[in-house]
PDB file of C-alpha atoms in Angstrom:
ATOM      1  CA  MET J 282      -5.717   3.659 -20.563  1.00 43.00           C
ATOM      2  CA  PRO J 283      -6.498   5.750 -17.395  1.00 43.00           C
ATOM      3  CA  GLU J 284      -3.343   8.352 -16.138  1.00 42.00           C
ATOM      4  CA  PRO J 285      -1.544   6.386 -13.017  1.00 45.00           C
ATOM      5  CA  ALA J 286      -2.035   7.928  -9.648  1.00 47.00           C
ATOM      6  CA  ALA J 287      -0.501  10.220  -8.414  1.00 44.00           C
ATOM      7  CA  PRO J 288       2.321   9.882  -6.006  1.00 43.00           C
ATOM      8  CA  VAL J 289       1.392   9.527  -2.200  1.00 42.00           C
ATOM      9  CA  ARG J 290       3.355  11.896   0.029  1.00 43.00           C
ATOM     10  CA  ARG J 291       3.883  10.835   3.415  1.00 54.00           C
ATOM     11  CA  PRO J 292       5.493  10.285   6.522  1.00 74.00           C
ATOM     12  CA  LEU J 293       5.683   6.983   6.862  1.00 93.00           C
ATOM     13  CA  PHE J 294       3.774   3.661   6.435  1.00 96.00           C
ATOM     14  CA  VAL J 295       4.716   0.568   7.829  1.00 98.00           C
ATOM     15  CA  VAL J 296       3.402  -3.246   7.463  1.00 98.00           C
ATOM     16  CA  PHE J 297       3.847  -6.230   9.966  1.00 98.00           C
ATOM     17  CA  GLU J 298       4.193  -9.090   8.303  1.00 98.00           C
ATOM     18  CA  GLY J 299       4.873 -13.148   9.275  1.00 97.00           C
ATOM     19  CA  GLY J 300       2.878 -17.333   9.780  1.00 95.00           C
ATOM     20  CA  GLU J 301       0.345 -17.488  11.991  1.00 93.00           C
ATOM     21  CA  GLY J 302       0.535 -16.906  15.766  1.00 92.00           C
ATOM     22  CA  SER J 303       3.908 -14.585  15.015  1.00 95.00           C
ATOM     23  CA  GLY J 304       2.163 -11.608  17.388  1.00 95.00           C
ATOM     24  CA  LYS J 305       1.203  -9.017  14.412  1.00 96.00           C
ATOM     25  CA  SER J 306      -1.648  -7.644  15.752  1.00 95.00           C
ATOM     26  CA  THR J 307      -0.252  -6.995  19.199  1.00 96.00           C
ATOM     27  CA  GLN J 308       2.912  -5.710  18.048  1.00 98.00           C
ATOM     28  CA  ALA J 309       1.035  -3.578  15.679  1.00 98.00           C
ATOM     29  CA  ARG J 310      -1.011  -2.014  18.412  1.00 97.00           C
ATOM     30  CA  GLY J 311       1.530  -1.587  20.520  1.00 97.00           C
ATOM     31  CA  LEU J 312       3.688   0.738  17.355  1.00 98.00           C
ATOM     32  CA  HIS J 313       0.188   2.359  16.853  1.00 97.00           C
ATOM     33  CA  ARG J 314      -0.158   3.344  21.018  1.00 97.00           C
ATOM     34  CA  ARG J 315       3.325   4.536  21.043  1.00 96.00           C
ATOM     35  CA  LEU J 316       3.524   6.965  18.061  1.00 95.00           C
ATOM     36  CA  GLN J 317       0.004   8.755  19.617  1.00 94.00           C
ATOM     37  CA  ARG J 318       2.233   8.955  23.014  1.00 95.00           C
ATOM     38  CA  ILE J 319       4.932  11.085  21.816  1.00 92.00           C
ATOM     39  CA  GLY J 320       2.055  13.072  20.262  1.00 93.00           C
ATOM     40  CA  LEU J 321       2.314  11.293  15.994  1.00 93.00           C
ATOM     41  CA  SER J 322      -0.902  11.455  13.655  1.00 93.00           C
ATOM     42  CA  SER J 323      -0.819   7.661  13.929  1.00 95.00           C
ATOM     43  CA  LEU J 324      -3.722   4.951  11.842  1.00 96.00           C
ATOM     44  CA  VAL J 325      -3.579   1.296  12.828  1.00 98.00           C
ATOM     45  CA  THR J 326      -5.400  -1.119   9.981  1.00 98.00           C
ATOM     46  CA  ARG J 327      -5.714  -5.067   9.159  1.00 96.00           C
ATOM     47  CA  ASP J 328      -5.410  -6.229   5.429  1.00 96.00           C
ATOM     48  CA  PRO J 329      -7.859  -8.033   4.201  1.00 91.00           C
ATOM     49  CA  CYS J 330     -10.458  -6.685   7.084  1.00 91.00           C
ATOM     50  CA  GLY J 331      -9.740  -3.184   7.252  1.00 93.00           C
ATOM     51  CA  THR J 332     -12.965  -1.923   5.542  1.00 94.00           C
ATOM     52  CA  GLU J 333     -16.950  -3.887   6.167  1.00 92.00           C
ATOM     53  CA  TYR J 334     -16.210  -5.566   2.452  1.00 91.00           C
ATOM     54  CA  GLY J 335     -13.013  -7.158   3.540  1.00 92.00           C
ATOM     55  CA  ARG J 336     -14.583  -7.922   6.681  1.00 92.00           C
ATOM     56  CA  ALA J 337     -16.810  -9.697   5.019  1.00 92.00           C
ATOM     57  CA  ILE J 338     -14.513 -11.239   2.635  1.00 89.00           C
ATOM     58  CA  GLU J 339     -12.620 -12.347   5.305  1.00 87.00           C
ATOM     59  CA  ARG J 340     -15.371 -13.599   7.402  1.00 86.00           C
ATOM     60  CA  ARG J 341     -15.795 -16.543   3.614  1.00 85.00           C
ATOM     61  CA  LEU J 342     -12.075 -17.062   2.882  1.00 83.00           C
ATOM     62  CA  LYS J 343     -11.543 -18.002   6.482  1.00 78.00           C
ATOM     63  CA  ARG J 344     -14.363 -20.667   7.114  1.00 78.00           C
ATOM     64  CA  SER J 345     -14.642 -22.161   4.243  1.00 76.00           C
ATOM     65  CA  LYS J 346     -12.532 -25.347   2.623  1.00 73.00           C
ATOM     66  CA  GLN J 347     -14.360 -24.475  -0.909  1.00 76.00           C
ATOM     67  CA  PHE J 348     -12.175 -21.729  -2.835  1.00 84.00           C
ATOM     68  CA  PRO J 349      -9.545 -22.476  -5.105  1.00 91.00           C
ATOM     69  CA  PRO J 350      -6.359 -20.684  -4.814  1.00 92.00           C
ATOM     70  CA  ALA J 351      -6.877 -18.241  -7.790  1.00 95.00           C
ATOM     71  CA  THR J 352     -10.153 -17.307  -5.562  1.00 93.00           C
ATOM     72  CA  GLU J 353      -8.189 -16.530  -2.861  1.00 93.00           C
ATOM     73  CA  LEU J 354      -6.357 -14.349  -4.714  1.00 96.00           C
ATOM     74  CA  PHE J 355      -8.607 -12.658  -6.292  1.00 96.00           C
ATOM     75  CA  MET J 356     -10.684 -11.603  -3.074  1.00 93.00           C
ATOM     76  CA  PHE J 357      -7.278 -11.052  -1.084  1.00 95.00           C
ATOM     77  CA  ALA J 358      -6.391  -8.731  -3.743  1.00 96.00           C
ATOM     78  CA  ALA J 359     -10.360  -6.707  -4.172  1.00 96.00           C
ATOM     79  CA  ALA J 360      -9.972  -6.579  -0.496  1.00 96.00           C
ATOM     80  CA  ARG J 361      -6.749  -4.585  -0.136  1.00 97.00           C
ATOM     81  CA  SER J 362      -7.717  -2.833  -3.495  1.00 97.00           C
ATOM     82  CA  LEU J 363     -10.854  -0.602  -1.445  1.00 96.00           C
ATOM     83  CA  LEU J 364      -8.300  -0.987   1.247  1.00 97.00           C
ATOM     84  CA  THR J 365      -5.729   1.248  -0.105  1.00 97.00           C
ATOM     85  CA  ALA J 366      -8.082   3.369  -1.887  1.00 97.00           C
ATOM     86  CA  ASP J 367     -10.387   3.549   1.154  1.00 96.00           C
ATOM     87  CA  VAL J 368      -8.225   4.321   4.029  1.00 97.00           C
ATOM     88  CA  ILE J 369      -4.315   3.735   3.268  1.00 97.00           C
ATOM     89  CA  ARG J 370      -3.861   5.587   0.484  1.00 96.00           C
ATOM     90  CA  PRO J 371      -6.083   8.567   2.761  1.00 96.00           C
ATOM     91  CA  ALA J 372      -4.584   8.936   5.709  1.00 96.00           C
ATOM     92  CA  LEU J 373      -1.274   8.849   4.091  1.00 95.00           C
ATOM     93  CA  LEU J 374      -2.440  11.537   2.170  1.00 93.00           C
ATOM     94  CA  ALA J 375      -3.694  13.143   5.135  1.00 94.00           C
ATOM     95  CA  GLY J 376       0.132  12.978   6.489  1.00 93.00           C
ATOM     96  CA  ALA J 377      -0.704  10.129   8.812  1.00 95.00           C
ATOM     97  CA  ILE J 378       2.041   7.698   9.647  1.00 96.00           C
ATOM     98  CA  VAL J 379       0.291   4.684   8.557  1.00 97.00           C
ATOM     99  CA  ILE J 380       0.616   0.957  10.103  1.00 98.00           C
ATOM    100  CA  SER J 381      -0.965  -2.557   8.347  1.00 98.00           C
ATOM    101  CA  ASP J 382      -1.780  -5.729  10.296  1.00 97.00           C
ATOM    102  CA  ARG J 383      -0.803  -7.402   6.984  1.00 98.00           C
ATOM    103  CA  TYR J 384      -0.406  -5.992   3.017  1.00 98.00           C
ATOM    104  CA  ALA J 385       0.384  -6.976  -0.700  1.00 98.00           C
ATOM    105  CA  PRO J 386       3.588  -9.401   1.007  1.00 98.00           C
ATOM    106  CA  SER J 387       0.582 -11.742   2.529  1.00 98.00           C
ATOM    107  CA  SER J 388      -0.505 -12.926  -1.136  1.00 97.00           C
ATOM    108  CA  VAL J 389       3.021 -13.522  -2.262  1.00 98.00           C
ATOM    109  CA  ALA J 390       3.871 -15.715   1.076  1.00 98.00           C
ATOM    110  CA  TYR J 391       0.414 -17.519   1.180  1.00 96.00           C
ATOM    111  CA  GLN J 392      -0.841 -17.508  -1.961  1.00 97.00           C
ATOM    112  CA  GLY J 393       2.691 -17.523  -4.185  1.00 98.00           C
ATOM    113  CA  TYR J 394       4.920 -19.413  -2.744  1.00 98.00           C
ATOM    114  CA  GLY J 395       1.988 -21.486  -0.355  1.00 97.00           C
ATOM    115  CA  ARG J 396      -0.477 -21.974  -2.947  1.00 96.00           C
ATOM    116  CA  GLY J 397       1.985 -22.246  -6.071  1.00 97.00           C
ATOM    117  CA  ILE J 398       0.939 -19.287  -8.260  1.00 98.00           C
ATOM    118  CA  ALA J 399       3.484 -17.663  -9.727  1.00 98.00           C
ATOM    119  CA  LEU J 400       4.893 -15.453  -8.590  1.00 97.00           C
ATOM    120  CA  GLY J 401       5.317 -12.790 -11.738  1.00 97.00           C
ATOM    121  CA  THR J 402       1.344 -13.190 -11.102  1.00 97.00           C
ATOM    122  CA  ILE J 403       0.844 -11.727  -8.302  1.00 98.00           C
ATOM    123  CA  GLU J 404       2.958  -9.064  -8.386  1.00 97.00           C
ATOM    124  CA  SER J 405       0.704  -7.814 -10.864  1.00 97.00           C
ATOM    125  CA  LEU J 406      -1.973  -8.276  -9.177  1.00 97.00           C
ATOM    126  CA  ASN J 407      -0.734  -7.043  -6.179  1.00 97.00           C
ATOM    127  CA  ARG J 408       0.552  -3.508  -8.162  1.00 97.00           C
ATOM    128  CA  LEU J 409      -2.739  -3.164  -9.811  1.00 97.00           C
ATOM    129  CA  ALA J 410      -4.923  -3.594  -6.567  1.00 97.00           C
ATOM    130  CA  THR J 411      -2.196  -1.380  -4.294  1.00 97.00           C
ATOM    131  CA  GLY J 412      -2.116   1.524  -7.020  1.00 95.00           C
ATOM    132  CA  GLY J 413       1.469   1.538  -6.875  1.00 93.00           C
ATOM    133  CA  ILE J 414       1.564   2.606  -2.846  1.00 95.00           C
ATOM    134  CA  ARG J 415       4.679   0.212  -1.387  1.00 95.00           C
ATOM    135  CA  PRO J 416       5.229  -0.263   2.733  1.00 96.00           C
ATOM    136  CA  ASP J 417       8.619   1.685   4.166  1.00 95.00           C
ATOM    137  CA  LEU J 418       9.256  -0.639   6.177  1.00 96.00           C
ATOM    138  CA  ILE J 419       7.994  -4.314   6.729  1.00 98.00           C
ATOM    139  CA  VAL J 420       8.478  -6.431   9.919  1.00 98.00           C
ATOM    140  CA  LEU J 421       9.101  -9.782   9.524  1.00 98.00           C
ATOM    141  CA  LEU J 422       8.224 -11.157  12.509  1.00 98.00           C
ATOM    142  CA  ASP J 423       9.825 -14.354  12.320  1.00 98.00           C
ATOM    143  CA  ILE J 424       8.662 -18.009  13.966  1.00 97.00           C
ATOM    144  CA  PRO J 425       9.137 -21.201  13.575  1.00 96.00           C
ATOM    145  CA  PRO J 426       5.960 -22.245  12.214  1.00 95.00           C
ATOM    146  CA  ASP J 427       5.192 -25.103  14.996  1.00 93.00           C
ATOM    147  CA  LYS J 428       5.217 -22.970  17.530  1.00 94.00           C
ATOM    148  CA  GLY J 429       3.229 -20.068  15.993  1.00 92.00           C
ATOM    149  CA  LEU J 430       0.473 -22.750  14.814  1.00 89.00           C
ATOM    150  CA  ALA J 431       0.481 -24.166  18.830  1.00 89.00           C
ATOM    151  CA  ARG J 432      -0.052 -20.598  19.779  1.00 87.00           C
ATOM    152  CA  LYS J 433      -3.169 -20.236  17.762  1.00 79.00           C
ATOM    153  CA  GLN J 434      -4.765 -23.516  19.561  1.00 75.00           C
ATOM    154  CA  GLY J 435      -8.400 -23.277  20.660  1.00 62.00           C
ATOM    155  CA  ASP J 436      -8.929 -20.753  18.331  1.00 65.00           C
ATOM    156  CA  ALA J 437     -12.229 -20.901  15.621  1.00 64.00           C
ATOM    157  CA  TRP J 438     -11.583 -23.145  12.660  1.00 62.00           C
ATOM    158  CA  ASP J 439      -9.675 -21.257   9.830  1.00 73.00           C
ATOM    159  CA  ARG J 440      -8.504 -22.455   6.964  1.00 80.00           C
ATOM    160  CA  PHE J 441      -4.756 -21.257   6.880  1.00 84.00           C
ATOM    161  CA  HIS J 442      -4.231 -22.594  10.820  1.00 78.00           C
ATOM    162  CA  HIS J 443      -5.342 -25.857   9.674  1.00 78.00           C
ATOM    163  CA  GLU J 444      -3.242 -26.422   7.088  1.00 87.00           C
ATOM    164  CA  GLY J 445      -0.003 -28.676   7.285  1.00 89.00           C
ATOM    165  CA  LEU J 446       3.372 -28.364   8.561  1.00 94.00           C
ATOM    166  CA  SER J 447       4.624 -28.357   4.855  1.00 96.00           C
ATOM    167  CA  PHE J 448       1.873 -25.484   3.994  1.00 95.00           C
ATOM    168  CA  HIS J 449       3.294 -23.038   6.983  1.00 96.00           C
ATOM    169  CA  ASP J 450       7.071 -23.976   6.707  1.00 97.00           C
ATOM    170  CA  LYS J 451       6.765 -23.143   2.475  1.00 98.00           C
ATOM    171  CA  VAL J 452       5.342 -19.651   3.738  1.00 98.00           C
ATOM    172  CA  ARG J 453       7.991 -19.060   6.278  1.00 98.00           C
ATOM    173  CA  LYS J 454      10.347 -19.707   3.270  1.00 98.00           C
ATOM    174  CA  GLY J 455       8.637 -16.547   1.368  1.00 98.00           C
ATOM    175  CA  TYR J 456       8.941 -14.179   4.268  1.00 98.00           C
ATOM    176  CA  LEU J 457      12.493 -15.075   4.600  1.00 98.00           C
ATOM    177  CA  GLU J 458      13.648 -14.860   0.812  1.00 98.00           C
ATOM    178  CA  MET J 459      11.625 -11.542   0.006  1.00 98.00           C
ATOM    179  CA  ALA J 460      13.070 -10.143   3.421  1.00 98.00           C
ATOM    180  CA  ARG J 461      16.790 -11.165   2.417  1.00 96.00           C
ATOM    181  CA  ALA J 462      16.095  -9.818  -1.058  1.00 96.00           C
ATOM    182  CA  GLU J 463      14.914  -6.015  -0.158  1.00 95.00           C
ATOM    183  CA  PRO J 464      17.460  -5.550   2.859  1.00 93.00           C
ATOM    184  CA  TYR J 465      16.203  -1.862   3.041  1.00 92.00           C
ATOM    185  CA  CYS J 466      12.961  -2.017   3.298  1.00 94.00           C
ATOM    186  CA  TRP J 467      12.117  -5.332   5.865  1.00 97.00           C
ATOM    187  CA  THR J 468      13.443  -6.189   9.057  1.00 96.00           C
ATOM    188  CA  ILE J 469      13.615  -9.612  10.923  1.00 98.00           C
ATOM    189  CA  VAL J 470      12.540 -10.084  14.517  1.00 98.00           C
ATOM    190  CA  ASP J 471      12.347 -13.259  16.706  1.00 98.00           C
ATOM    191  CA  ALA J 472       8.806 -13.647  17.084  1.00 97.00           C
ATOM    192  CA  THR J 473       9.679 -16.107  20.181  1.00 97.00           C
ATOM    193  CA  LEU J 474      11.723 -13.463  21.833  1.00 97.00           C
ATOM    194  CA  PRO J 475       9.334 -11.425  24.941  1.00 97.00           C
ATOM    195  CA  SER J 476       7.044  -9.422  23.717  1.00 97.00           C
ATOM    196  CA  ARG J 477       8.473  -6.035  25.291  1.00 97.00           C
ATOM    197  CA  THR J 478      12.178  -7.039  23.495  1.00 98.00           C
ATOM    198  CA  ILE J 479      10.106  -7.355  20.482  1.00 98.00           C
ATOM    199  CA  ALA J 480       8.714  -3.697  20.388  1.00 98.00           C
ATOM    200  CA  ALA J 481      12.159  -2.544  21.208  1.00 97.00           C
ATOM    201  CA  LEU J 482      13.735  -3.716  17.926  1.00 97.00           C
ATOM    202  CA  ILE J 483      10.940  -2.746  16.197  1.00 97.00           C
ATOM    203  CA  TRP J 484      10.945   0.879  17.896  1.00 96.00           C
ATOM    204  CA  ALA J 485      14.860   1.496  16.603  1.00 94.00           C
ATOM    205  CA  ARG J 486      14.048   0.773  13.368  1.00 93.00           C
ATOM    206  CA  VAL J 487      10.832   3.113  13.080  1.00 94.00           C
ATOM    207  CA  ALA J 488      12.509   6.172  15.407  1.00 92.00           C
ATOM    208  CA  GLY J 489      15.604   5.314  12.927  1.00 89.00           C
ATOM    209  CA  MET J 490      13.388   6.069  10.135  1.00 89.00           C
ATOM    210  CA  LEU J 491      10.916   8.861  11.372  1.00 86.00           C
ATOM    211  CA  SER J 492      14.007  10.587  12.528  1.00 77.00           C
ATOM    212  CA  GLY J 493      13.993  11.955   9.038  1.00 64.00           C
ATOM    213  CA  HIS J 494      10.712  13.566   9.514  1.00 54.00           C
ATOM    214  CA  PHE J 495       9.722  14.469  12.837  1.00 48.00           C
ATOM    215  CA  PRO J 496      11.796  14.893  16.065  1.00 43.00           C
ATOM    216  CA  VAL J 497      11.543  11.341  18.032  1.00 42.00           C
TER     217      VAL J 497
END
């Protein structure tokens, strides 16, 4: 049997999660800029498209109606494995604060609650894909699906944006159940609030965590 991956010694790993149109990318980039302004080394990435291979997978997945749920799950897991090995783990080992727009919980919400694949199967696959690296903080930007999807009107065709509301309701339910089950590492933020208010709420949580590692 291969030896388990060495534990990662890191300052902080923050993940943004949420349904379509919740503002994850905006808030992830904003947190990255704020950390840089106060002199902390920070890297922002996206799951699954934080590597060249991941970008190719995302393009195929989002533009095709032909992939069954299991294939969708495996493709995301493959991209996540590369992202973790090539981007996230090295950055954490180098001492950077890593911010990711989506990570393993997305598969639980979308392919588990949304598509109906057994949660145990997804959790096992996620452990393998991530090498056991777990976020220190997961920010759930919660928004009613109809409001989030309305923000996406006019965007290019996307298999997830064009799922029915019942699918997105299941995804939202999955996120909320995960967050409530692990309140020590999740924080729920109302994504319908003004962007600056959301950023301030996120910063209050992150700054509190950083105070044990860096002078903030």
